[in-house]
CSV table of C-alpha atoms in Angstrom, one decimal:
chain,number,residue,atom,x,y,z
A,1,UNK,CA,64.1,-20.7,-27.9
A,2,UNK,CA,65.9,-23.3,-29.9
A,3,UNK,CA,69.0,-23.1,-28.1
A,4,UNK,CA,67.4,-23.2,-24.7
A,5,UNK,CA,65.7,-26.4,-25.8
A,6,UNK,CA,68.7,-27.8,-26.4
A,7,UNK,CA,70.6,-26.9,-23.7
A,8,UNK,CA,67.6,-28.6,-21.5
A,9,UNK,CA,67.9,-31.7,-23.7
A,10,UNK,CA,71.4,-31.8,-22.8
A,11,UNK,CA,70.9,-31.3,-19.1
A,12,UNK,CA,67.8,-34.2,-19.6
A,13,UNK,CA,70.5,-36.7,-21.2
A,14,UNK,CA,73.5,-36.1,-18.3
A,15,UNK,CA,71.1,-36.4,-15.7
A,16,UNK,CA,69.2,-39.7,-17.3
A,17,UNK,CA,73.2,-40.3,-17.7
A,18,UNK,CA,74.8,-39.8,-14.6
A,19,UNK,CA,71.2,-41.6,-12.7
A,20,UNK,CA,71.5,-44.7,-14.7
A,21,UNK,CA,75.0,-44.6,-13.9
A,22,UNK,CA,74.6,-44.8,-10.3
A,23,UNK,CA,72.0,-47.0,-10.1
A,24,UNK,CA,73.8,-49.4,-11.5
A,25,UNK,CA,77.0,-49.3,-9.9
A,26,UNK,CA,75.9,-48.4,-6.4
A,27,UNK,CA,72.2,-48.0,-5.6
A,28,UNK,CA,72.0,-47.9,-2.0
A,29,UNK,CA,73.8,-45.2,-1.8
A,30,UNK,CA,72.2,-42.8,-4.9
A,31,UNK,CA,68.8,-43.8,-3.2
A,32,UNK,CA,69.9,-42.5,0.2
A,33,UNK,CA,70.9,-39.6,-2.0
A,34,UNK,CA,67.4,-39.4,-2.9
A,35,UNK,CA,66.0,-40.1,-0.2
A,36,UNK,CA,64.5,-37.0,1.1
A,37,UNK,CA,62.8,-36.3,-1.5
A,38,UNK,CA,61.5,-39.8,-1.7
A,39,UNK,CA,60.0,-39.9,1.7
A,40,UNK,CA,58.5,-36.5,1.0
A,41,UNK,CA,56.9,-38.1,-2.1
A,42,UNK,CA,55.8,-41.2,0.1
A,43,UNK,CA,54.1,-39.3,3.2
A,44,UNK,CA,52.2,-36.0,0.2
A,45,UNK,CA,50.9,-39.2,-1.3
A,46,UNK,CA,49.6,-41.0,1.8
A,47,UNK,CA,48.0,-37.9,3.1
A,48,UNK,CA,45.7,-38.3,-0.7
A,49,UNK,CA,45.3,-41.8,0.2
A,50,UNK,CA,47.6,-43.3,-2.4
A,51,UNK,CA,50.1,-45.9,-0.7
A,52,UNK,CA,53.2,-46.2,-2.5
A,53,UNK,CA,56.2,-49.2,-2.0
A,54,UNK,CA,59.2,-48.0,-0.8
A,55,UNK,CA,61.6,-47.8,-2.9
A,56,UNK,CA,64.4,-50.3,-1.5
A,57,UNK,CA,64.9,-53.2,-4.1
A,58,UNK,CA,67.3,-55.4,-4.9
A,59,UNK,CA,70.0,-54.5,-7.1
A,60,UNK,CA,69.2,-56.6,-9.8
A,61,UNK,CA,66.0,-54.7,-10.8
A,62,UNK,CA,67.5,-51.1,-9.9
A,63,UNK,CA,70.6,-52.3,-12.4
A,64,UNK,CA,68.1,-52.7,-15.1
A,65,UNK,CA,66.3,-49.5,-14.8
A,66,UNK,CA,69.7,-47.8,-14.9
A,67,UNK,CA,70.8,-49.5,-17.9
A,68,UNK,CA,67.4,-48.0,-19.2
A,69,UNK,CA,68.1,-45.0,-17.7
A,70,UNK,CA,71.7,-44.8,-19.2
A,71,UNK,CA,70.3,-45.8,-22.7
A,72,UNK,CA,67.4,-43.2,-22.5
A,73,UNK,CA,70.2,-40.7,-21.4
A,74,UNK,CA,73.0,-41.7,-24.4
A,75,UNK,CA,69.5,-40.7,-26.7
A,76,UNK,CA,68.7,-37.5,-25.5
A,77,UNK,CA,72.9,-36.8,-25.5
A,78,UNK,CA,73.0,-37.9,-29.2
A,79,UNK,CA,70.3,-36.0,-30.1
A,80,UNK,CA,71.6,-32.8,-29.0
A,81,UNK,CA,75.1,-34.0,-30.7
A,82,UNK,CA,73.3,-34.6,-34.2
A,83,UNK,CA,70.8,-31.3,-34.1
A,84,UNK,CA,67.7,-33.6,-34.3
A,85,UNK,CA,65.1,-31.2,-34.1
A,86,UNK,CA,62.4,-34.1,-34.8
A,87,UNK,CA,63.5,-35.5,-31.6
A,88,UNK,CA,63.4,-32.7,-29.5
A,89,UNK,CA,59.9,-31.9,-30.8
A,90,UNK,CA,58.6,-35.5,-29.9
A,91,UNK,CA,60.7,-35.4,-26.6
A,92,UNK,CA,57.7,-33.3,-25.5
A,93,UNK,CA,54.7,-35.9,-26.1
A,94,UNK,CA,57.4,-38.5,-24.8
A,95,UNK,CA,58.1,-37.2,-21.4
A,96,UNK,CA,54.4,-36.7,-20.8
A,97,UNK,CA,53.4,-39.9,-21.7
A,98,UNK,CA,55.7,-41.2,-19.6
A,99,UNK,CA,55.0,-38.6,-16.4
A,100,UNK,CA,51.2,-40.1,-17.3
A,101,UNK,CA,52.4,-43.8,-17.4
A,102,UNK,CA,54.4,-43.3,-14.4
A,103,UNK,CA,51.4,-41.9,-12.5
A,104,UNK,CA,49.1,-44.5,-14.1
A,105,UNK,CA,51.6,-47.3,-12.3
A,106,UNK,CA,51.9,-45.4,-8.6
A,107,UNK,CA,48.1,-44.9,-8.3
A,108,UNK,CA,46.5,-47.6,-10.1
A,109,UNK,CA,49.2,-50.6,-9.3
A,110,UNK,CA,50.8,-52.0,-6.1
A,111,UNK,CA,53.8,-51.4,-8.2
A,112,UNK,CA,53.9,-47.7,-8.0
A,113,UNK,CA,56.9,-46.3,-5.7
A,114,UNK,CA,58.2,-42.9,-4.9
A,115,UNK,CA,61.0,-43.7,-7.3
A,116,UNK,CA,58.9,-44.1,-10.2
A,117,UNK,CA,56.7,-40.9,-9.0
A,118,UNK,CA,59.7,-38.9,-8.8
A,119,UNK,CA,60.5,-39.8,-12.0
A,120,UNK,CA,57.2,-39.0,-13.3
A,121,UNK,CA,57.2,-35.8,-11.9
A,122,UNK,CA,60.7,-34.9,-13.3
A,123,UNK,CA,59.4,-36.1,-16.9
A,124,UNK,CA,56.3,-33.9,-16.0
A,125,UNK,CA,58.4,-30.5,-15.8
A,126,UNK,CA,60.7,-30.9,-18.8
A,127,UNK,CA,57.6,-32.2,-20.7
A,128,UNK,CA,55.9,-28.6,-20.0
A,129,UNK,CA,59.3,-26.8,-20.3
A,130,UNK,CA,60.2,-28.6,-23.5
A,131,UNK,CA,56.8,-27.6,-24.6
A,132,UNK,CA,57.2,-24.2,-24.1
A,133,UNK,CA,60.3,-23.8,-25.5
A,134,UNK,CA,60.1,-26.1,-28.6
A,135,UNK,CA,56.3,-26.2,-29.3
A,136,UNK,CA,54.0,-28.5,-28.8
A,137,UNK,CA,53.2,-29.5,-32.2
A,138,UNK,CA,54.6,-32.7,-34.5
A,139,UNK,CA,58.1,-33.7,-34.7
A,140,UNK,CA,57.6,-34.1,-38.4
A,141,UNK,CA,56.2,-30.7,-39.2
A,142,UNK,CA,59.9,-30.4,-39.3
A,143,UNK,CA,60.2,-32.1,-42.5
A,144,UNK,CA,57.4,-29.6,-44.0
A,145,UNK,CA,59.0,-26.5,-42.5
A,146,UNK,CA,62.5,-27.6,-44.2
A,147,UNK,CA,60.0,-28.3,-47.4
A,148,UNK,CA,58.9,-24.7,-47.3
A,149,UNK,CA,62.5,-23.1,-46.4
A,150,UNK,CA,64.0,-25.0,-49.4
A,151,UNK,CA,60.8,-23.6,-51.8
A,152,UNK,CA,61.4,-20.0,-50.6
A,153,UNK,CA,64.7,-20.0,-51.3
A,154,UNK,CA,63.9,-21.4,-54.8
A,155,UNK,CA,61.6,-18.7,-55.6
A,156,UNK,CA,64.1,-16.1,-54.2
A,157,UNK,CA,66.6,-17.2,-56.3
A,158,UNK,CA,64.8,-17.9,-59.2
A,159,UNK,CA,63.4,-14.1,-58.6
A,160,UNK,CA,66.8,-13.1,-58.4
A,161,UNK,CA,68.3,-14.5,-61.7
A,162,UNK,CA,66.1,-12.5,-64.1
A,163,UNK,CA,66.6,-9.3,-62.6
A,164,UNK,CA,70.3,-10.0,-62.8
A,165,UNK,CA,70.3,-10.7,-66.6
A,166,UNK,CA,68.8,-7.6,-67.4
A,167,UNK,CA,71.6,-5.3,-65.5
């Protein structure tokens, strides 16, 4: 499954990418993109008594969450691009802590909108894909499992050499 983790890393970063992009150079018009799954998000949540603010702000606070956006993106692209296997490990704590901190600010904040929720949600799905695919274990369990390759190897070779002498 390591190649369809990071294909979905990839997909993650051009997405991140192309929504930070657009928020930042016209967000009016990517949140009438948006918008019906927004309003879907804004009346399921009012029927379970959770009131969420619509999400029309200014520009100037939509810029800065797609500069985030844009930068969280680039990360996710870069990692794919270097073969960082710690990072796609710890992507799956990350984007669950973050579908959690998304929810935490929509239900327990007047700050919460359907933006943020639909962003939690997406971070929610890739955080269970990535964890199916990838594991849900450490990032840096990587380090030991290169440990381990690099020992058997060792062994194997060193098996290897005094069988060869005697031939």
């Amino acid at each position: 499954m390591p190649a369809f983790a990071g294909l979905q890393t990839l997909l993650y970063g051009l997405v991140c990418m192309y929504s930070g992009f657009r928020l930042c150079s016209t967000p009016a018009q990517f949140l009438q993109q948006l918008s019906p799954a927004l309003s879907l998000i804004e009346k399921q949540s009012a029927q379970r008594g959770v009131q969420l603010a619509r999400s029309d702000m200014g520009a100037g606070p939509l810029g800065f969450a797609g500069l985030a956006l844009f930068a969280l993106g680039y990360f996710y692209m870069m990692a794919v691009y270097t073969l960082d296997e710690k990072f796609k490990r710890n992507t799956t704590s990350g984007r669950l802590i973050l579908a959690v901190l998304c929810y935490w600010l929509c239900v327990q904040t007047p700050n919460g909108s359907s933006l943020v929720a639909l962003f939690g949600l997406v971070n929610l799905v890739t955080g269970v894909a990535m964890g199916f695919s990838v594991g849900w274990g450490d990032g840096n369990a990587v380090d030991l499992e290169i440990k381990e390759r690099l020992a058997v190897r060792r062994r194997t070779a060193a098996a290897a050499t005094p069988s060869e002498a005697k031939a």
